[in-house]
CSV table of C-alpha atoms and ligand atoms in Angstrom, one decimal:
chain,number,residue,atom,x,y,z
A,80,MET,CA,-0.2,0.1,0.2
A,81,THR,CA,1.5,3.4,-0.8
A,82,THR,CA,-1.2,5.8,-0.2
A,83,GLU,CA,0.7,8.5,2.3
A,84,PRO,CA,-1.0,9.2,5.3
A,85,ALA,CA,-2.0,13.0,4.2
A,86,THR,CA,-4.6,11.3,1.9
A,87,ILE,CA,-6.2,8.5,3.9
A,88,LEU,CA,-9.6,10.3,4.2
A,89,SER,CA,-9.7,11.1,0.5
A,90,MET,CA,-9.8,7.8,-0.3
A,91,SER,CA,-12.4,6.1,-2.3
A,92,GLY,CA,-14.0,4.1,0.4
A,93,LEU,CA,-15.3,7.2,2.0
A,94,ALA,CA,-18.3,9.0,-0.1
A,95,PRO,CA,-17.6,12.4,-1.3
A,96,GLU,CA,-20.2,13.5,1.1
A,97,ASP,CA,-18.8,11.8,4.2
A,98,VAL,CA,-15.8,13.6,3.4
A,99,ARG,CA,-17.3,17.1,3.2
A,100,LEU,CA,-19.0,16.1,6.5
A,101,LEU,CA,-15.9,15.3,8.2
A,102,ARG,CA,-14.3,18.3,6.8
A,103,LYS,CA,-17.1,20.4,8.4
A,104,LEU,CA,-16.9,18.7,11.8
A,105,GLY,CA,-13.1,19.5,11.6
A,106,GLU,CA,-14.2,23.1,11.3
A,107,THR,CA,-16.0,22.9,14.2
A,108,ALA,CA,-13.6,21.2,16.2
A,109,ARG,CA,-10.8,23.8,15.6
A,110,ALA,CA,-13.3,26.7,16.0
A,111,ARG,CA,-13.6,24.8,19.4
A,112,GLU,CA,-9.8,24.3,19.8
A,113,VAL,CA,-9.8,20.5,20.4
A,114,GLY,CA,-8.7,17.7,18.7
A,115,ALA,CA,-11.0,15.4,16.5
A,116,TYR,CA,-10.2,12.1,14.5
A,117,VAL,CA,-11.8,9.5,12.9
A,118,VAL,CA,-10.9,6.2,14.6
A,119,GLY,CA,-10.7,2.5,14.4
A,120,GLY,CA,-12.6,0.2,11.8
A,121,VAL,CA,-13.0,3.2,9.6
A,122,VAL,CA,-9.4,4.1,9.3
A,123,ARG,CA,-8.7,0.5,9.3
A,124,ASP,CA,-11.1,-0.1,6.5
A,125,LEU,CA,-10.0,2.5,4.5
A,126,LEU,CA,-6.3,1.4,4.2
A,127,LEU,CA,-7.7,-2.0,3.4
A,128,GLY,CA,-9.1,0.0,0.5
A,129,GLY,CA,-12.6,-1.1,1.2
A,130,ASP,CA,-15.9,0.5,2.1
A,131,VAL,CA,-16.6,2.0,5.2
A,132,GLY,CA,-19.5,1.7,7.2
A,133,ASP,CA,-20.9,4.3,9.8
A,134,LEU,CA,-18.2,7.2,10.7
A,135,ASP,CA,-16.8,6.9,14.4
A,136,VAL,CA,-15.2,9.9,15.3
A,137,VAL,CA,-13.7,10.9,18.7
A,138,VAL,CA,-13.1,14.3,20.2
A,139,GLU,CA,-10.9,15.6,22.9
A,140,GLU,CA,-13.9,17.3,25.1
A,141,ARG,CA,-17.1,16.4,26.0
A,142,ALA,CA,-19.2,14.8,22.9
A,143,GLN,CA,-22.2,16.1,23.9
A,144,ASP,CA,-21.0,19.6,23.9
A,145,PHE,CA,-19.3,19.0,20.3
A,146,VAL,CA,-22.1,17.1,18.8
A,147,GLU,CA,-24.4,20.4,20.2
A,148,ALA,CA,-22.2,22.9,18.6
A,149,ALA,CA,-21.8,20.9,15.5
A,150,THR,CA,-25.4,20.7,14.9
A,151,ARG,CA,-25.6,24.5,15.5
A,152,GLU,CA,-23.4,25.0,12.4
A,153,ILE,CA,-24.3,21.8,10.1
A,154,GLY,CA,-28.0,21.4,10.9
A,155,GLY,CA,-29.5,18.1,11.6
A,156,THR,CA,-30.2,16.2,14.9
A,157,TYR,CA,-28.2,14.1,17.7
A,158,LYS,CA,-28.8,11.4,20.1
A,159,LEU,CA,-27.0,11.4,23.2
A,160,TYR,CA,-26.3,8.1,25.0
A,161,ALA,CA,-25.4,9.6,28.7
A,162,ARG,CA,-24.4,6.3,30.1
A,163,PHE,CA,-21.6,5.6,27.8
A,164,GLY,CA,-20.9,9.5,27.2
A,165,THR,CA,-21.2,9.2,23.6
A,166,ALA,CA,-23.5,10.6,21.0
A,167,LEU,CA,-25.2,9.7,17.8
A,168,LEU,CA,-25.0,12.8,14.9
A,169,LEU,CA,-27.5,12.6,12.4
A,170,PRO,CA,-26.6,15.4,9.7
A,171,GLY,CA,-29.3,14.1,7.3
A,172,GLY,CA,-29.3,12.2,4.2
A,173,GLY,CA,-29.3,9.1,6.2
A,174,VAL,CA,-25.7,9.7,7.6
A,175,LYS,CA,-24.8,8.5,11.0
A,176,VAL,CA,-21.8,9.6,13.0
A,177,ASP,CA,-20.8,8.0,16.2
A,178,VAL,CA,-19.2,11.2,18.4
A,179,ALA,CA,-17.2,9.9,21.3
A,180,THR,CA,-14.9,11.3,24.2
A,181,ALA,CA,-11.6,10.3,23.7
A,182,ARG,CA,-11.0,8.4,27.1
A,183,SER,CA,-8.8,6.4,29.3
A,184,GLU,CA,-10.2,3.2,30.6
A,185,THR,CA,-9.5,1.3,33.5
A,186,TYR,CA,-11.2,-2.2,34.2
A,187,ALA,CA,-12.1,-2.9,37.8
A,188,ALA,CA,-12.7,-6.4,37.2
A,189,PRO,CA,-12.4,-8.9,34.3
A,190,GLY,CA,-15.4,-9.0,32.0
A,191,ALA,CA,-16.8,-5.9,33.7
A,192,LEU,CA,-17.5,-2.8,31.6
A,193,PRO,CA,-14.9,-0.3,31.8
A,194,ASP,CA,-14.6,2.9,34.0
A,195,VAL,CA,-14.3,5.6,31.8
A,196,GLU,CA,-12.3,9.0,32.2
A,197,PRO,CA,-11.8,11.8,29.6
A,198,GLY,CA,-8.3,11.7,27.9
A,199,THR,CA,-6.4,12.2,25.0
A,200,ILE,CA,-6.2,10.4,21.6
A,201,SER,CA,-3.1,8.5,22.5
A,202,GLU,CA,-5.0,7.3,25.9
A,203,ASP,CA,-8.0,6.4,23.9
A,204,LEU,CA,-6.1,4.2,21.3
A,205,VAL,CA,-4.1,2.5,23.6
A,206,ARG,CA,-7.1,1.3,25.3
A,207,ARG,CA,-8.2,-0.9,22.5
A,208,ASP,CA,-8.3,-4.5,21.1
A,209,PHE,CA,-6.0,-4.9,18.1
A,210,THR,CA,-3.3,-2.6,16.6
A,211,LEU,CA,-5.4,-2.7,13.3
A,212,ASN,CA,-8.1,-1.0,15.5
A,213,ALA,CA,-5.9,1.5,17.2
A,214,MET,CA,-5.0,4.0,14.7
A,215,ALA,CA,-7.0,7.2,13.8
A,216,ALA,CA,-6.8,10.5,11.4
A,217,SER,CA,-7.2,13.7,12.2
A,218,ILE,CA,-10.1,15.8,10.6
A,219,LEU,CA,-8.6,19.2,12.0
A,220,PRO,CA,-8.7,21.5,8.8
A,221,ASP,CA,-5.0,21.9,8.9
A,222,ASP,CA,-3.8,18.1,8.9
A,223,PHE,CA,-6.9,16.4,7.5
A,224,GLY,CA,-5.9,12.8,6.9
A,225,ARG,CA,-2.8,12.9,9.3
A,226,LEU,CA,-2.9,9.5,10.2
A,227,VAL,CA,-2.1,8.6,14.1
A,228,ASP,CA,-0.6,5.2,14.2
A,229,LEU,CA,1.3,4.7,17.7
A,230,HIS,CA,1.1,0.9,17.4
A,231,HIS,CA,2.5,0.0,13.8
A,232,GLY,CA,-1.2,-0.9,12.9
A,233,ARG,CA,-0.6,0.2,9.8
A,234,GLU,CA,2.4,-2.2,9.5
A,235,ASP,CA,0.6,-5.1,11.0
A,236,LEU,CA,-2.5,-4.4,8.5
A,237,ARG,CA,0.3,-4.5,5.4
A,238,ASP,CA,1.6,-7.9,6.8
A,239,GLY,CA,-1.8,-9.5,7.8
A,240,VAL,CA,-1.2,-9.8,11.4
A,241,LEU,CA,-3.6,-9.6,14.2
A,242,ARG,CA,-1.8,-8.2,17.6
A,243,VAL,CA,-3.0,-7.2,20.5
A,244,LEU,CA,-1.7,-3.8,22.1
A,245,HIS,CA,-1.1,-5.3,25.4
A,246,GLU,CA,-0.3,-7.9,27.4
A,247,GLY,CA,-3.8,-7.6,29.5
A,248,SER,CA,-6.1,-6.9,26.5
A,249,PHE,CA,-8.1,-10.4,27.2
A,250,THR,CA,-8.1,-10.2,30.7
A,251,ASP,CA,-9.4,-6.3,30.4
A,252,ASP,CA,-12.1,-7.5,27.9
A,253,PRO,CA,-12.6,-10.9,27.3
A,254,THR,CA,-15.1,-10.2,24.8
A,255,ARG,CA,-11.9,-9.7,22.3
A,256,VAL,CA,-11.2,-13.4,22.6
A,257,LEU,CA,-14.4,-13.5,19.9
A,258,ARG,CA,-13.7,-10.3,18.3
A,259,ALA,CA,-10.0,-11.8,17.6
A,260,VAL,CA,-12.0,-14.7,16.0
A,261,ARG,CA,-14.1,-12.5,13.7
A,262,PHE,CA,-11.5,-10.4,12.3
A,263,HIS,CA,-9.2,-13.3,12.0
A,264,ALA,CA,-11.3,-15.0,10.0
A,265,ARG,CA,-12.8,-12.1,8.2
A,266,PHE,CA,-9.5,-10.9,6.9
A,267,GLY,CA,-8.0,-14.0,6.9
A,268,PHE,CA,-4.9,-12.6,9.0
A,269,SER,CA,-2.7,-14.6,10.9
A,270,ILE,CA,-2.3,-14.3,14.7
A,271,GLU,CA,0.7,-12.9,15.9
A,272,PRO,CA,2.1,-16.0,18.2
A,273,THR,CA,1.7,-14.1,21.4
A,274,THR,CA,-1.4,-12.8,21.1
A,275,GLU,CA,-2.4,-16.3,20.1
A,276,ALA,CA,-1.1,-17.6,23.2
A,277,LEU,CA,-2.6,-14.9,25.5
A,278,LEU,CA,-5.9,-15.6,23.6
A,279,HIS,CA,-5.8,-19.3,24.9
A,280,GLN,CA,-4.4,-18.5,27.9
A,281,SER,CA,-7.6,-16.3,28.8
A,282,ALA,CA,-10.1,-18.4,26.9
A,283,GLY,CA,-8.6,-21.6,28.9
A,284,SER,CA,-8.6,-20.0,32.4
A,285,GLY,CA,-12.3,-19.2,32.5
A,286,ALA,CA,-12.0,-15.4,31.4
A,287,LEU,CA,-15.4,-15.9,29.2
A,288,ASP,CA,-17.1,-16.9,32.3
A,289,THR,CA,-17.0,-13.4,33.6
A,290,VAL,CA,-18.9,-12.1,30.3
A,291,SER,CA,-22.6,-11.8,30.4
A,292,GLY,CA,-24.7,-14.4,28.1
A,293,GLU,CA,-26.0,-10.8,26.2
A,294,ARG,CA,-23.0,-10.0,25.4
A,295,ILE,CA,-21.3,-13.2,24.4
A,296,MET,CA,-24.7,-13.8,22.3
A,297,ASN,CA,-23.7,-10.4,20.5
A,298,GLU,CA,-20.3,-11.1,19.5
A,299,LEU,CA,-21.9,-14.6,17.9
A,300,VAL,CA,-24.6,-12.0,16.1
A,301,LEU,CA,-21.7,-10.2,14.9
A,302,MET,CA,-20.1,-13.5,13.6
A,303,LEU,CA,-23.4,-14.5,12.0
A,304,ALA,CA,-23.5,-11.1,10.3
A,305,GLU,CA,-20.2,-11.7,8.3
A,306,THR,CA,-20.6,-12.1,4.9
A,307,ASP,CA,-19.6,-15.8,5.4
A,308,PRO,CA,-19.8,-16.6,9.0
A,309,ARG,CA,-18.7,-19.9,8.4
A,310,PRO,CA,-14.8,-19.5,8.9
A,311,ALA,CA,-15.4,-17.8,12.2
A,312,LEU,CA,-17.7,-20.6,13.5
A,313,LEU,CA,-15.3,-23.1,12.7
A,314,LYS,CA,-12.5,-21.3,14.2
A,315,LEU,CA,-14.7,-21.2,17.6
A,316,LEU,CA,-14.5,-25.0,17.4
A,317,THR,CA,-10.8,-25.1,16.7
A,318,TRP,CA,-9.9,-23.1,19.4
A,319,ASN,CA,-12.1,-24.6,21.9
A,320,LEU,CA,-14.1,-21.2,22.4
A,321,THR,CA,-17.6,-23.2,22.6
A,322,THR,CA,-16.1,-25.4,25.2
A,323,ALA,CA,-15.2,-21.7,27.0
A,324,VAL,CA,-18.6,-20.7,26.7
A,325,ARG,CA,-20.5,-24.1,28.1
A,326,PRO,CA,-18.1,-26.8,29.0
A,327,CYS,CA,-21.0,-29.7,27.7
A,328,TRP,CA,-20.7,-27.3,24.0
A,329,THR,CA,-18.0,-29.9,22.5
A,330,PRO,CA,-19.4,-30.2,18.7
A,331,GLY,CA,-17.7,-32.8,16.8
A,332,HIS,CA,-16.0,-30.8,14.1
A,333,ALA,CA,-16.2,-33.0,11.0
A,334,GLU,CA,-20.3,-32.9,11.5
A,335,VAL,CA,-20.1,-29.0,12.0
A,336,GLU,CA,-18.0,-28.6,9.0
A,337,ARG,CA,-20.1,-30.6,6.8
A,338,LEU,CA,-23.4,-29.1,7.8
A,339,LEU,CA,-21.8,-25.4,7.1
A,340,ALA,CA,-20.5,-26.6,3.9
A,341,GLY,CA,-24.0,-27.9,3.0
A,342,LEU,CA,-25.6,-24.5,4.3
A,343,GLY,CA,-23.2,-22.2,1.7
A,344,PRO,CA,-21.9,-18.8,2.5
A,345,ARG,CA,-25.5,-17.4,3.1
A,346,THR,CA,-28.3,-19.2,4.0
A,347,ASP,CA,-31.9,-17.9,2.4
A,348,GLY,CA,-33.7,-17.3,5.5
A,349,THR,CA,-32.4,-16.2,9.1
A,350,ARG,CA,-28.8,-15.9,9.8
A,351,MET,CA,-29.4,-17.8,13.0
A,352,THR,CA,-28.7,-21.0,11.0
A,353,PRO,CA,-25.3,-21.3,11.0
A,354,LEU,CA,-25.0,-20.8,14.6
A,355,LEU,CA,-27.6,-23.7,14.7
A,356,ALA,CA,-25.2,-25.7,12.9
A,357,LEU,CA,-22.7,-25.9,16.0
A,358,LEU,CA,-25.8,-27.4,18.4
A,359,VAL,CA,-26.6,-30.0,16.3
A,360,PRO,CA,-23.8,-32.5,17.4
A,361,VAL,CA,-24.6,-32.0,21.0
A,362,GLU,CA,-27.2,-33.5,23.4
A,363,PRO,CA,-30.6,-31.7,24.0
A,364,ALA,CA,-30.1,-30.9,27.4
A,365,CYS,CA,-26.6,-29.4,26.5
A,366,ARG,CA,-28.3,-27.2,24.0
A,367,GLU,CA,-30.6,-25.6,26.5
A,368,SER,CA,-27.9,-24.9,28.7
A,369,VAL,CA,-25.9,-23.2,26.0
A,370,MET,CA,-29.4,-21.1,25.1
A,371,ASP,CA,-29.3,-20.4,29.0
A,372,ARG,CA,-25.7,-19.3,29.1
A,373,LEU,CA,-26.1,-16.9,26.1
A,374,LYS,CA,-29.3,-15.5,27.1
A,375,ALA,CA,-31.2,-16.7,23.8
A,376,GLY,CA,-34.2,-14.8,22.5
A,377,ARG,CA,-37.1,-16.4,22.1
A,378,HIS,CA,-36.7,-17.1,18.3
A,379,LEU,CA,-33.4,-18.9,18.9
A,380,ARG,CA,-34.5,-20.9,21.8
A,381,ASP,CA,-37.7,-22.1,19.7
A,382,ALA,CA,-35.7,-23.1,16.7
A,383,VAL,CA,-33.1,-24.9,18.9
A,384,ARG,CA,-36.2,-26.7,20.6
A,385,ASP,CA,-37.8,-27.6,17.0
A,386,LEU,CA,-34.1,-29.1,16.1
A,387,GLY,CA,-35.1,-31.7,18.6
A,388,CYS,CA,-38.5,-32.2,17.7
A,389,TYR,CA,-37.5,-32.5,14.1
A,390,GLU,CA,-34.7,-35.2,14.9
A,391,SER,CA,-37.0,-37.1,16.9
A,392,ARG,CA,-40.2,-37.1,15.1
A,393,THR,CA,-39.8,-36.1,11.6
A,394,ALA,CA,-36.2,-36.9,10.2
A,395,ALA,CA,-37.1,-40.4,9.4
A,396,ALA,CA,-40.5,-40.3,8.6
A,397,LEU,CA,-39.0,-37.7,5.9
A,398,ALA,CA,-36.4,-39.6,4.6
A,399,THR,CA,-38.5,-43.4,4.2
A,400,GLU,CA,-38.1,-44.8,1.1
A,401,ARG,CA,-42.1,-45.1,0.7
A,402,GLU,CA,-43.5,-42.9,-1.8
A,403,LEU,CA,-45.1,-39.9,0.3
A,404,SER,CA,-47.8,-38.1,-1.1
A,405,ARG,CA,-47.5,-34.1,-1.4
A,406,SER,CA,-50.1,-33.6,1.7
A,407,GLU,CA,-48.3,-35.8,3.8
A,408,ILE,CA,-45.0,-33.9,3.2
A,409,HIS,CA,-46.9,-30.9,4.2
A,410,GLY,CA,-48.2,-32.2,7.3
A,411,LEU,CA,-44.4,-33.6,8.3
A,412,LEU,CA,-42.9,-30.1,7.7
A,413,ARG,CA,-45.7,-27.5,8.0
A,414,HIS,CA,-44.6,-26.9,11.7
A,415,HIS,CA,-40.8,-26.9,11.6
A,416,SER,CA,-38.9,-23.6,11.6
A,417,LEU,CA,-37.2,-22.6,8.5
A,418,GLU,CA,-33.7,-22.7,10.0
A,419,VAL,CA,-34.3,-26.4,10.8
A,420,LEU,CA,-35.5,-27.3,7.4
A,421,GLU,CA,-32.4,-25.4,6.2
A,422,LEU,CA,-30.0,-27.4,8.4
A,423,ALA,CA,-32.0,-30.8,7.5
A,424,THR,CA,-31.4,-30.0,3.8
A,425,ALA,CA,-27.6,-28.9,4.6
A,426,ASP,CA,-27.1,-32.5,6.3
A,427,ASN,CA,-27.5,-34.2,3.1
A,428,PRO,CA,-28.2,-31.8,0.3
A,429,GLY,CA,-28.6,-34.6,-2.6
A,430,GLY,CA,-30.7,-36.7,-0.2
A,431,ARG,CA,-34.3,-38.0,-0.3
A,432,ALA,CA,-35.5,-35.6,2.6
A,433,ALA,CA,-33.8,-32.7,1.3
A,434,GLU,CA,-35.4,-33.3,-1.9
A,435,ARG,CA,-38.7,-33.4,-0.3
A,436,ILE,CA,-38.0,-30.2,1.8
A,437,ARG,CA,-36.9,-28.7,-1.2
A,438,LEU,CA,-40.5,-29.3,-2.7
A,439,TYR,CA,-42.1,-28.2,0.4
A,440,THR,CA,-40.3,-24.8,1.0
A,441,ASP,CA,-40.6,-23.8,-3.4
A,442,GLU,CA,-44.4,-25.5,-3.3
A,443,LEU,CA,-46.4,-26.9,-1.2
A,444,SER,CA,-46.0,-24.6,1.6
A,445,LYS,CA,-47.6,-21.5,-0.6
A,446,VAL,CA,-50.6,-23.7,-1.4
A,447,SER,CA,-53.7,-22.3,0.2
A,448,THR,CA,-57.7,-23.3,-0.2
A,449,LEU,CA,-59.6,-21.2,-2.4
A,450,LEU,CA,-62.6,-21.2,0.3
A,451,THR,CA,-61.9,-19.2,3.6
A,452,GLY,CA,-63.0,-19.9,7.0
A,453,ALA,CA,-65.8,-17.3,6.4
A,454,ASP,CA,-67.0,-19.4,3.4
A,455,LEU,CA,-67.2,-22.4,5.5
A,456,LEU,CA,-69.5,-20.4,8.3
A,457,THR,CA,-71.6,-19.3,5.6
A,458,ILE,CA,-72.5,-22.9,4.7
A,459,GLY,CA,-73.0,-24.0,8.2
A,460,PHE,CA,-69.6,-24.8,10.2
A,461,THR,CA,-69.4,-23.8,13.4
A,462,GLU,CA,-66.5,-21.6,14.3
A,463,GLY,CA,-63.2,-22.9,15.9
A,464,LEU,CA,-62.1,-26.7,15.7
A,465,GLU,CA,-64.5,-27.4,12.7
A,466,VAL,CA,-63.7,-24.6,10.5
A,467,GLY,CA,-59.8,-25.1,11.1
A,468,SER,CA,-60.0,-29.0,10.0
A,469,MET,CA,-62.1,-28.5,7.4
A,470,LEU,CA,-59.8,-26.2,5.7
A,471,ASP,CA,-56.8,-28.5,6.7
A,472,GLU,CA,-58.6,-31.0,4.9
A,473,LEU,CA,-59.5,-28.9,1.7
A,474,ARG,CA,-55.7,-28.0,1.7
A,475,ARG,CA,-54.9,-31.7,1.9
A,476,ALA,CA,-57.3,-32.3,-1.0
A,477,ARG,CA,-55.7,-29.3,-2.9
A,478,LEU,CA,-52.1,-30.6,-2.4
A,479,ASP,CA,-53.0,-34.1,-3.4
A,480,GLY,CA,-54.8,-32.8,-6.8
A,481,LEU,CA,-58.2,-34.2,-5.5
A,482,VAL,CA,-59.8,-30.6,-5.9
A,483,ALA,CA,-59.0,-28.0,-8.2
A,484,SER,CA,-61.8,-25.4,-8.4
A,485,ARG,CA,-63.7,-23.4,-5.9
A,486,ASP,CA,-66.9,-25.4,-6.6
A,487,ASP,CA,-65.1,-28.6,-5.9
A,488,GLU,CA,-63.9,-27.4,-2.6
A,489,MET,CA,-67.4,-26.3,-1.7
A,490,ALA,CA,-68.7,-29.7,-3.0
A,491,LEU,CA,-66.3,-31.5,-0.7
A,492,ALA,CA,-67.0,-29.1,2.4
A,493,ARG,CA,-70.8,-29.9,1.9
A,494,GLU,CA,-70.0,-33.4,1.8
A,495,ARG,CA,-68.3,-33.6,5.2
A,496,LEU,CA,-71.2,-31.1,6.6
A,497,GLY,CA,-73.9,-33.8,5.6
A,498,ARG,CA,-71.9,-36.5,6.8
A,499,SER,CA,-71.4,-35.0,10.2
A,500,GLY,CA,-75.0,-34.1,10.2
A,501,GLY,CA,-74.5,-30.6,10.3
A,502,GLY,CA,-77.3,-27.8,9.0
A,503,GLU,CA,-77.5,-26.4,5.4
A,504,ALA,CA,-78.0,-23.1,6.6
A,505,GLY,CA,-76.8,-20.4,4.3
A,506,THR,CA,-77.4,-23.0,0.9
B,618,LIG,N1,-13.1,-1.9,20.5
B,618,LIG,C1,-12.3,-2.0,21.1
B,618,LIG,N2,-12.7,-3.4,22.0
B,618,LIG,C2,-13.9,-3.9,22.3
B,618,LIG,C3,-14.6,-3.2,21.4
B,618,LIG,C4,-14.3,-2.1,20.2
B,618,LIG,O1,-11.0,-1.6,21.7
B,618,LIG,N3,-14.0,-5.1,22.8
B,618,LIG,C5,-12.6,-0.6,19.6
B,618,LIG,C6,-11.6,-0.9,18.4
B,618,LIG,O2,-11.0,0.3,18.2
B,618,LIG,C7,-12.5,-0.8,17.3
B,618,LIG,C8,-13.6,0.3,17.6
B,618,LIG,O3,-13.4,0.1,19.2
B,618,LIG,O4,-12.1,-0.7,16.1
B,618,LIG,C9,-14.9,0.1,17.1
B,618,LIG,O5,-15.6,-1.3,17.7
B,618,LIG,P1,-16.9,-2.0,16.9
B,618,LIG,O6,-17.5,-0.8,16.1
B,618,LIG,O7,-17.2,-3.0,17.4
B,618,LIG,O8,-15.9,-2.7,15.2
B,618,LIG,P2,-15.2,-2.2,14.3
B,618,LIG,O9,-13.6,-2.3,14.5
B,618,LIG,O10,-15.7,-0.7,13.4
B,618,LIG,O11,-15.6,-3.4,13.6
B,618,LIG,P3,-16.5,-3.9,12.1
B,618,LIG,O12,-16.2,-3.8,11.1
B,618,LIG,O13,-17.0,-5.2,12.8
B,618,LIG,O14,-17.6,-2.9,12.7
C-alpha cells in the first residue's frame, strides 16, 4: 500500500459527502480548539481499500458539547447516550456519525464494563483491542487525514497480522477473544504468536465466564452477520471456544464442517442457522444449557427446541423410501422452523429428505385453499376447530390434486357437513 498518510480521508472508501461532512466537523473542532479524529474500523477499512460503514469520530472534549456545537453549524439532529458519554450525530441524508469523547479506561474486574475518564487521543487508542483497530486520522482542517498510528497498526495491516496492544488486553475485555476470531476469519490474517498464546490462556482460564450471556450472544450475532460466517464459526471450534462458553458444548468438528458446507456462505432465511449447526452434534440438555448461558431470545430458543422435535419425530419419516403424498410431506414439515429445514437440507443436500424439503419450501408451503373460514361459516360450519379441520382437509385435497376449483372445494365441504349431520344453512 503506497498511499501517503495525508490522503487517507480522500480515499475512495469514503463517499464525497462523508468527506465534506468530516471537513465541516473538523472546522467545528478547530473553532473549539479541540482535537477530532476518525478512528478504529473506519481507518482500518480505508487503509485496506474497502468501503467503510458508519463513521466513528473521537473528540478531545465532551462528545455532547461537540455535537451540540456541530449541529448548530451544520444542522441535523443528535441523540445522547449519557451512560456511555457518546452521541449519535444525524446530519441528514441517512448519514450516521458516532461521536465519543477521547477516554482512558480502567477495568475494575475482568469482563466488567470499564471505568471511563476523559483523555487524549493517545490514551484512547492505547485502550483498544488490536493494533489494526487502534489507528486514528485527524479531521482538523490543517492536518486533515493525518494518520495517528502509535502501535504500528499500518504495518500489521500490511503484513496481515492480528496483534493485541498489551498483555492484559484479553483479561481487560474477554469479548476480545471472540472479536479476534471474527477479524481473523474476516481478513484471513494470521494471529501474532504472543497474541494467540494470550488468547488461549485467557479462554482456557475461564475469562469468558465473567462475561454476560448477552455480550457473548452479541459477538456471535456479529459473526453471523459476516459475509460468510462459516470460517469464524469453525474457528470457535478449533480454538475450543464453544467449550469455554459452556463445557458441554463440544460438537464434533467434522459434522459441523459438513453442515456448514451444506449451508453455503449465506442461508436463505434467518442468519441464526449457521449457529444452530454448532448445536446439532450435542445433546438436547446441553443445547438448553447453551441457550441459558447465552440468554438466547425466544426465536433462537424455539428453533433449537424445534431441532430436537425434527430429529425425534420428523427426520426418519421424511427420509422413508416409501412414496409420500404431497399432503403427507406438507403435514410433516408445516410446523418446523425455517432454520431447521435449512439445516436438515444441509445435512445431506442430495438426499431424499432434502428433496422433499425443497418441494415443501418452493411449492407446497405456498398452497392454500380457495375457500376461506368465512365461506365455511356461511354454509353452516361452526367457528373454531370445525372450520380449522375442514380447511386443513381442503388444503390436503388441493395438495393431492383431489380438488381444483372453488366449486370442487365447496362440494367437498358440503359432503363433510352432510356426513357430520350439520345443517345446510346459507345454501
Ligand atoms: N474496540 C475495542 N474493544 C472492544 C470493542 C471495540 O478496542 N471490545 C474498539 C476498536 O478500536 C474498534 C472500535 O472500538 O475498532 C469500534 O468497535 P466496533 O464498532 O465494534 O468494531 P469495528 O472495528 O468498527 O469493526 P466492524 O467492522 O466489525 O464494525
